Tab-separated table of C-alpha atoms and ligand atoms in Angstrom:
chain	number	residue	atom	x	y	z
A	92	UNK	CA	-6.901	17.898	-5.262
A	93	UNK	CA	-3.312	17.765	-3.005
A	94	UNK	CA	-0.921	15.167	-4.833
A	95	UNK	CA	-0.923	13.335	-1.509
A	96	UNK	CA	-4.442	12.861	-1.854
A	97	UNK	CA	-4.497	15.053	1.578
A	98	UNK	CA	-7.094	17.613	1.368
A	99	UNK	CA	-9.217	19.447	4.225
A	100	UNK	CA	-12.094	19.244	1.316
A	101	UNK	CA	-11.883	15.479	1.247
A	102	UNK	CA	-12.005	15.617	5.447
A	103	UNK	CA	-15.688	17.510	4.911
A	104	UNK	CA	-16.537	15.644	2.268
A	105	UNK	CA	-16.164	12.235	3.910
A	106	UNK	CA	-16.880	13.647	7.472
A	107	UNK	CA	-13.623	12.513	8.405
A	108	UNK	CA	-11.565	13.318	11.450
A	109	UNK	CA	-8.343	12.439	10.213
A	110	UNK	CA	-6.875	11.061	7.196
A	111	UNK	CA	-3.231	8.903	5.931
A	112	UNK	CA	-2.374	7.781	2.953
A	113	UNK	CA	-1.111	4.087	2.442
A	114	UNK	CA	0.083	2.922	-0.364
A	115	UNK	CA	1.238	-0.602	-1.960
A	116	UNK	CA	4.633	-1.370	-3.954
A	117	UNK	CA	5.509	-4.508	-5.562
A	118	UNK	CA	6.308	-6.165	-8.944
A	119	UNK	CA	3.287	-6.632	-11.459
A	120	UNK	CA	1.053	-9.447	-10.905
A	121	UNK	CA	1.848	-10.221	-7.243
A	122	UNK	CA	-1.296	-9.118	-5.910
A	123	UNK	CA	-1.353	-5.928	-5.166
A	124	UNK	CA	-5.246	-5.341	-6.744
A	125	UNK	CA	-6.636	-8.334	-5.475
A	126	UNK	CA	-5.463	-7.715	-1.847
A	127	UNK	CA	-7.041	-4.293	-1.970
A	128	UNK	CA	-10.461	-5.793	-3.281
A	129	UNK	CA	-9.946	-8.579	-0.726
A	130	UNK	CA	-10.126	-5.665	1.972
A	131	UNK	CA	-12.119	-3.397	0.589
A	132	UNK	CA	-15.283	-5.510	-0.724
A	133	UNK	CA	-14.304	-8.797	0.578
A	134	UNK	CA	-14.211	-10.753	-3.009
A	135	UNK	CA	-11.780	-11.995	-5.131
A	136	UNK	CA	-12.481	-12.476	-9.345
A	137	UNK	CA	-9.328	-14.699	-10.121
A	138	UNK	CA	-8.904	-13.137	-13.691
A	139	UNK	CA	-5.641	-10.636	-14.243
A	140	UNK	CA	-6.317	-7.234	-15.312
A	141	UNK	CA	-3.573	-5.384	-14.609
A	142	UNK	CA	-3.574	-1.580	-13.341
A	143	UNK	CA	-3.214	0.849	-15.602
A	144	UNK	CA	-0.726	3.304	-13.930
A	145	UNK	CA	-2.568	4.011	-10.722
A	146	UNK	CA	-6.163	2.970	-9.041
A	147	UNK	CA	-6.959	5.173	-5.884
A	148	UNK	CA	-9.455	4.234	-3.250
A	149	UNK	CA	-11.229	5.692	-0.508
A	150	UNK	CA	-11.785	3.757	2.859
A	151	UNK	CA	-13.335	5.293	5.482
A	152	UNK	CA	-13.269	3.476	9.228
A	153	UNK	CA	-13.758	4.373	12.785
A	154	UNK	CA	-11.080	3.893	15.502
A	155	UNK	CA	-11.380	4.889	18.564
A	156	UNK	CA	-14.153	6.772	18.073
A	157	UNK	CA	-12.418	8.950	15.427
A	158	UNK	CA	-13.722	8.669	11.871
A	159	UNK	CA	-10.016	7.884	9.625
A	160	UNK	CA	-10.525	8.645	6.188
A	161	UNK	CA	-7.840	6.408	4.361
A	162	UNK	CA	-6.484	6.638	0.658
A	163	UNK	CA	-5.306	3.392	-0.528
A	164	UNK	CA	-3.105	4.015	-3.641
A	165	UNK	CA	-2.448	1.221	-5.571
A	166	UNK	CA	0.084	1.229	-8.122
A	167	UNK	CA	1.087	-0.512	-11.440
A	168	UNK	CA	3.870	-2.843	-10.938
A	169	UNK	CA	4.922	-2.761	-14.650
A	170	UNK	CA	8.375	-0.949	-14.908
A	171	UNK	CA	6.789	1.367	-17.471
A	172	UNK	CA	5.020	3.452	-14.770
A	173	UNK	CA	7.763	3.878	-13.077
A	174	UNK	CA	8.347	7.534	-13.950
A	175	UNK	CA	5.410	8.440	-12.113
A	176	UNK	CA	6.550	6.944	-8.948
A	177	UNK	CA	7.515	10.354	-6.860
A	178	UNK	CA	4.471	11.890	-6.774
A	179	UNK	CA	2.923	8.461	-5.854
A	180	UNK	CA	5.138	8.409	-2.414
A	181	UNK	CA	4.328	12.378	-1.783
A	182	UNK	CA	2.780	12.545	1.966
A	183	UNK	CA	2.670	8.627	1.985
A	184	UNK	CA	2.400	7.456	5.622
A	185	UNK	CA	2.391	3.810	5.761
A	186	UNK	CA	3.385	1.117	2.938
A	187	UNK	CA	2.003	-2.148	2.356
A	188	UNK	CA	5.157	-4.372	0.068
A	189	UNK	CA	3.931	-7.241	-1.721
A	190	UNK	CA	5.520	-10.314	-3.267
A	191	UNK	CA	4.677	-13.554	-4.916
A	192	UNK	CA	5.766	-16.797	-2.534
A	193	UNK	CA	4.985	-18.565	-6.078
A	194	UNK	CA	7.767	-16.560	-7.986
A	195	UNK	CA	10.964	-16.126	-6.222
A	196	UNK	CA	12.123	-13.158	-8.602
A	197	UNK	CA	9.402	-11.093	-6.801
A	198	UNK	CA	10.914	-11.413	-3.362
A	199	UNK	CA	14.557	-11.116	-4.840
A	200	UNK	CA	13.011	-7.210	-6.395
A	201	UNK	CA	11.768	-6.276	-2.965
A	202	UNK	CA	15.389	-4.598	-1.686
A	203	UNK	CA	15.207	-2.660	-5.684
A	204	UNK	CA	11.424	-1.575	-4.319
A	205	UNK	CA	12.633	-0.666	-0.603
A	206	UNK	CA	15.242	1.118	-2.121
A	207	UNK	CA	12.933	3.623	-3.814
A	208	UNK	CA	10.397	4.006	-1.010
A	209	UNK	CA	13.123	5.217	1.462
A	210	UNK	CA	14.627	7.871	-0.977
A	211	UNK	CA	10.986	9.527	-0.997
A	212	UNK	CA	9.829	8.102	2.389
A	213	UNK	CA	12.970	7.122	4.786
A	214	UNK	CA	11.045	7.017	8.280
A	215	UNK	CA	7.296	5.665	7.417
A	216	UNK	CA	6.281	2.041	8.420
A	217	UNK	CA	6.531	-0.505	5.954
A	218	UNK	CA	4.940	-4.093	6.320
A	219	UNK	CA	6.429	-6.885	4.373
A	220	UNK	CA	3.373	-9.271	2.789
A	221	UNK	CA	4.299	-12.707	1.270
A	222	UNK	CA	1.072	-13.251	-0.854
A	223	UNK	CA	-0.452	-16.036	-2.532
A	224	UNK	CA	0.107	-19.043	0.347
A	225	UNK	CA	-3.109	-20.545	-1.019
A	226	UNK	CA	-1.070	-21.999	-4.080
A	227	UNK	CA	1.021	-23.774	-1.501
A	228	UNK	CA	0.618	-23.460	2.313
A	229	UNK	CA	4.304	-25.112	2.721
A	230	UNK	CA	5.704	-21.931	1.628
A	231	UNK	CA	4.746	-20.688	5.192
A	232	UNK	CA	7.615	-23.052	6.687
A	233	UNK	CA	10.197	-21.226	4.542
A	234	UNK	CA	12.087	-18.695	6.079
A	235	UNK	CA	12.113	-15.144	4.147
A	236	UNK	CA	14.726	-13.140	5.510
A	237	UNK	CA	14.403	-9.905	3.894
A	238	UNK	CA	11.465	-8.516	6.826
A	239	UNK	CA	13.503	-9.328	9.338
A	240	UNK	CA	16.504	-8.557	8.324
A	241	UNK	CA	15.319	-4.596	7.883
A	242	UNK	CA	13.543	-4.746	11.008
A	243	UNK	CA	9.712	-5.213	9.197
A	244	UNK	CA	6.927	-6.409	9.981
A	245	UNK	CA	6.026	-9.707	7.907
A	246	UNK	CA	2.524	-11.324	6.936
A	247	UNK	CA	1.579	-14.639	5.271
A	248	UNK	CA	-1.074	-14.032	3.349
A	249	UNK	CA	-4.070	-15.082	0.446
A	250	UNK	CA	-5.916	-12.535	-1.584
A	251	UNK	CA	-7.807	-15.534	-2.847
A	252	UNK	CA	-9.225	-17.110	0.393
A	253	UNK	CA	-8.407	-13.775	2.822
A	254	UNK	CA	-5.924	-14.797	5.230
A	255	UNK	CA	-5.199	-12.926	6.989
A	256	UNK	CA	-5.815	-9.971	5.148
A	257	UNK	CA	-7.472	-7.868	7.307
A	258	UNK	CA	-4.706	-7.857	9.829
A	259	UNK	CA	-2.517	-6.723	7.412
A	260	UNK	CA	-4.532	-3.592	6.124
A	261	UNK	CA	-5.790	-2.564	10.021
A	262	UNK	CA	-2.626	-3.439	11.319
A	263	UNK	CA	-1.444	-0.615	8.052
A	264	UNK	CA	-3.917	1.492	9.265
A	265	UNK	CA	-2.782	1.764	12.565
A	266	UNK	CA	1.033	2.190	11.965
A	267	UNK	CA	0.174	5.085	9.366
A	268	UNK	CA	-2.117	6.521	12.382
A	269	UNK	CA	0.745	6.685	14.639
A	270	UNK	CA	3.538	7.312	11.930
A	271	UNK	CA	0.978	10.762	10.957
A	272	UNK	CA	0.560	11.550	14.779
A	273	UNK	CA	4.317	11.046	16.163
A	274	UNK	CA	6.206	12.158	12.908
A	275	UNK	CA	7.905	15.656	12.740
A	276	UNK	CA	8.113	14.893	9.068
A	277	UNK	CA	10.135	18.174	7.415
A	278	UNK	CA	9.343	17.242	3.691
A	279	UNK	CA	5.932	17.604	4.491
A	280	UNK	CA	5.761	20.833	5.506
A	281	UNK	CA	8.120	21.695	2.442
A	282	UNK	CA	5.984	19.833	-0.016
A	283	UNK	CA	2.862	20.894	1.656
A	284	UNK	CA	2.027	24.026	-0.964
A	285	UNK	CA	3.466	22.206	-4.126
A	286	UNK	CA	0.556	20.463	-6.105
A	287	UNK	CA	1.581	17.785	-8.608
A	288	UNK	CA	-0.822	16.607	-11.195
A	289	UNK	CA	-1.959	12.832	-11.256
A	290	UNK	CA	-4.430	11.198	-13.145
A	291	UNK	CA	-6.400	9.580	-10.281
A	292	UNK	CA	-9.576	6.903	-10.706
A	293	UNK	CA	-11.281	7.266	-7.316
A	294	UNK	CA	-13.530	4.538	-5.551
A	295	UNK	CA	-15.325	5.594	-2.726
A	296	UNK	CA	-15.996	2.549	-0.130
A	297	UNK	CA	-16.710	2.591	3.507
A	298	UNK	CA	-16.994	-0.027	6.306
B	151	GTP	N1	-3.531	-18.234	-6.115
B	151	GTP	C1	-3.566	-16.914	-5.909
B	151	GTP	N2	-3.549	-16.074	-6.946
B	151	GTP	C2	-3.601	-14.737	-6.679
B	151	GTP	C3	-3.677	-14.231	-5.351
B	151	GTP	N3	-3.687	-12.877	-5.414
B	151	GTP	C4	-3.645	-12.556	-6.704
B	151	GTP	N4	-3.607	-13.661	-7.477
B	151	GTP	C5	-3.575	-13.729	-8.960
B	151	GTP	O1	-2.436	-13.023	-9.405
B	151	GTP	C6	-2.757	-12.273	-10.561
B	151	GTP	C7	-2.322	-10.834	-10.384
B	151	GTP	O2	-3.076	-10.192	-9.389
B	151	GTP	P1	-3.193	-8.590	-9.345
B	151	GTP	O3	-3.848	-8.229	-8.052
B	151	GTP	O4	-3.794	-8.081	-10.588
B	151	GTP	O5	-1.642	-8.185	-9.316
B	151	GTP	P2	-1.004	-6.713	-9.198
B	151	GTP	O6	0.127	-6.820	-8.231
B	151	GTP	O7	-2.050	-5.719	-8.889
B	151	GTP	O8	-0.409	-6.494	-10.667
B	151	GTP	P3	-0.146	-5.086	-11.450
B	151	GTP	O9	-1.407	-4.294	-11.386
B	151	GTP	O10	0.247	-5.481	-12.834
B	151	GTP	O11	1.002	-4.403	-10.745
B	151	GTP	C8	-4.264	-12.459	-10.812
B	151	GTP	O12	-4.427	-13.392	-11.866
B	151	GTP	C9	-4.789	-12.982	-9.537
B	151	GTP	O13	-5.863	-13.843	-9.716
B	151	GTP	C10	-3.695	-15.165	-4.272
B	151	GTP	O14	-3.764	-14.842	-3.093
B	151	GTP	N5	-3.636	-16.498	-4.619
B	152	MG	MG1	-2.775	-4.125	-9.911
């Protein structure tokens, strides 16, 4: 399999027309895994097992008429993974950055976190999500200038009760659509022949 997870097998294999890559940064224990379940199977099991270096997921949807055959790769947020971080951005086209509105440090990390994603990936969309409002929906009324300050797009969300989770991940969906389309993206087509190993867990779910 491609490092990117970008593969004309996996396009046969899921009868896919096209496919992206979108993957999900953040500190450990923001929320990463539960806002993926959240989309993918619509639950939410409160308890904390955290990710053992990476989890990879396959989403296919249809837009447009077009079958889109999406990776979701969802990372450890634990700084001892950290080393495996390059090959985790390869061929990335959209990311999803999470924090915890319950734990300031989180959102103070995200500039260390957007750092790193625009060394490996300086032009693809990133959305800014402020998770956990459930805990406290005043949290909404406080202002969180980092989005907006690096021209982002910024969500409110709850991996526990699911708002507005959806938006977030079609809303991902369609930015990594156009960023794939529009791009001219040079370190592709350099990195396109290179194959890095990963050791990938692969879920296969489809709406
Ligand atoms: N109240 C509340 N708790 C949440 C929410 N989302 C996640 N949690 C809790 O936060 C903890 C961590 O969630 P995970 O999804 O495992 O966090 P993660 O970012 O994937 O963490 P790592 O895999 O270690 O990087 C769990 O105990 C969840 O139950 C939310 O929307 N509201
Ligand atoms: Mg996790």
């Amino acid at each position: 399999m491609d490092a990117g997870g970008i593969s004309d097998l996996d396009l046969d294999k899921y009868d896919a027309d096209e496919q992206v890559k979108i993957i999900c940064l953040g500190d450990s224990a923001v929320g990463k895994s539960k806002l993926m379940e959240r989309f993918l199977v619509d639950g939410y099991r409160p308890q904390q097992l955290s990710t053992y270096a990476l989890t990879l997921y396959k989403y296919t949807t249809t837009i447009n008429g077009q079958t889109v055959l999406v990776d979701f790769w969802d990372t450890a947020g634990q700084e001892r993974f950290r080393s495996m971080h390059p090959s985790y951005y390869h061929k990335a086209h959209a990311c999803i950055m999470v924090f915890d509105v319950q734990r300031k440090i989180t959102y103070k990390n995200l500039p260390i976190w957007y750092k790193e994603l625009r060394e490996y990936r300086p032009e693809i969309p990133c959305l800014v999500v402020a998770n956990k409002i459930d805990a406290d929906m005043k949290v909404t009324q406080k202002n969180f200038s980092f989005a907006k300050k690096q021209g982002l797009p910024f969500y409110f969300v709850s991996a526990a009760d699911g708002t507005n989770v959806v938006k977030v991940f079609k809303d991902a969906i369609q930015m990594a659509l156009s960023y794939k389309r529009n791009s001219n993206d040079f370190m592709d087509e350099v990195m396109r022949e290179l194959e890095v190993c990963v050791c990938l867990k692969v879920n296969a779910y489809s709406s």
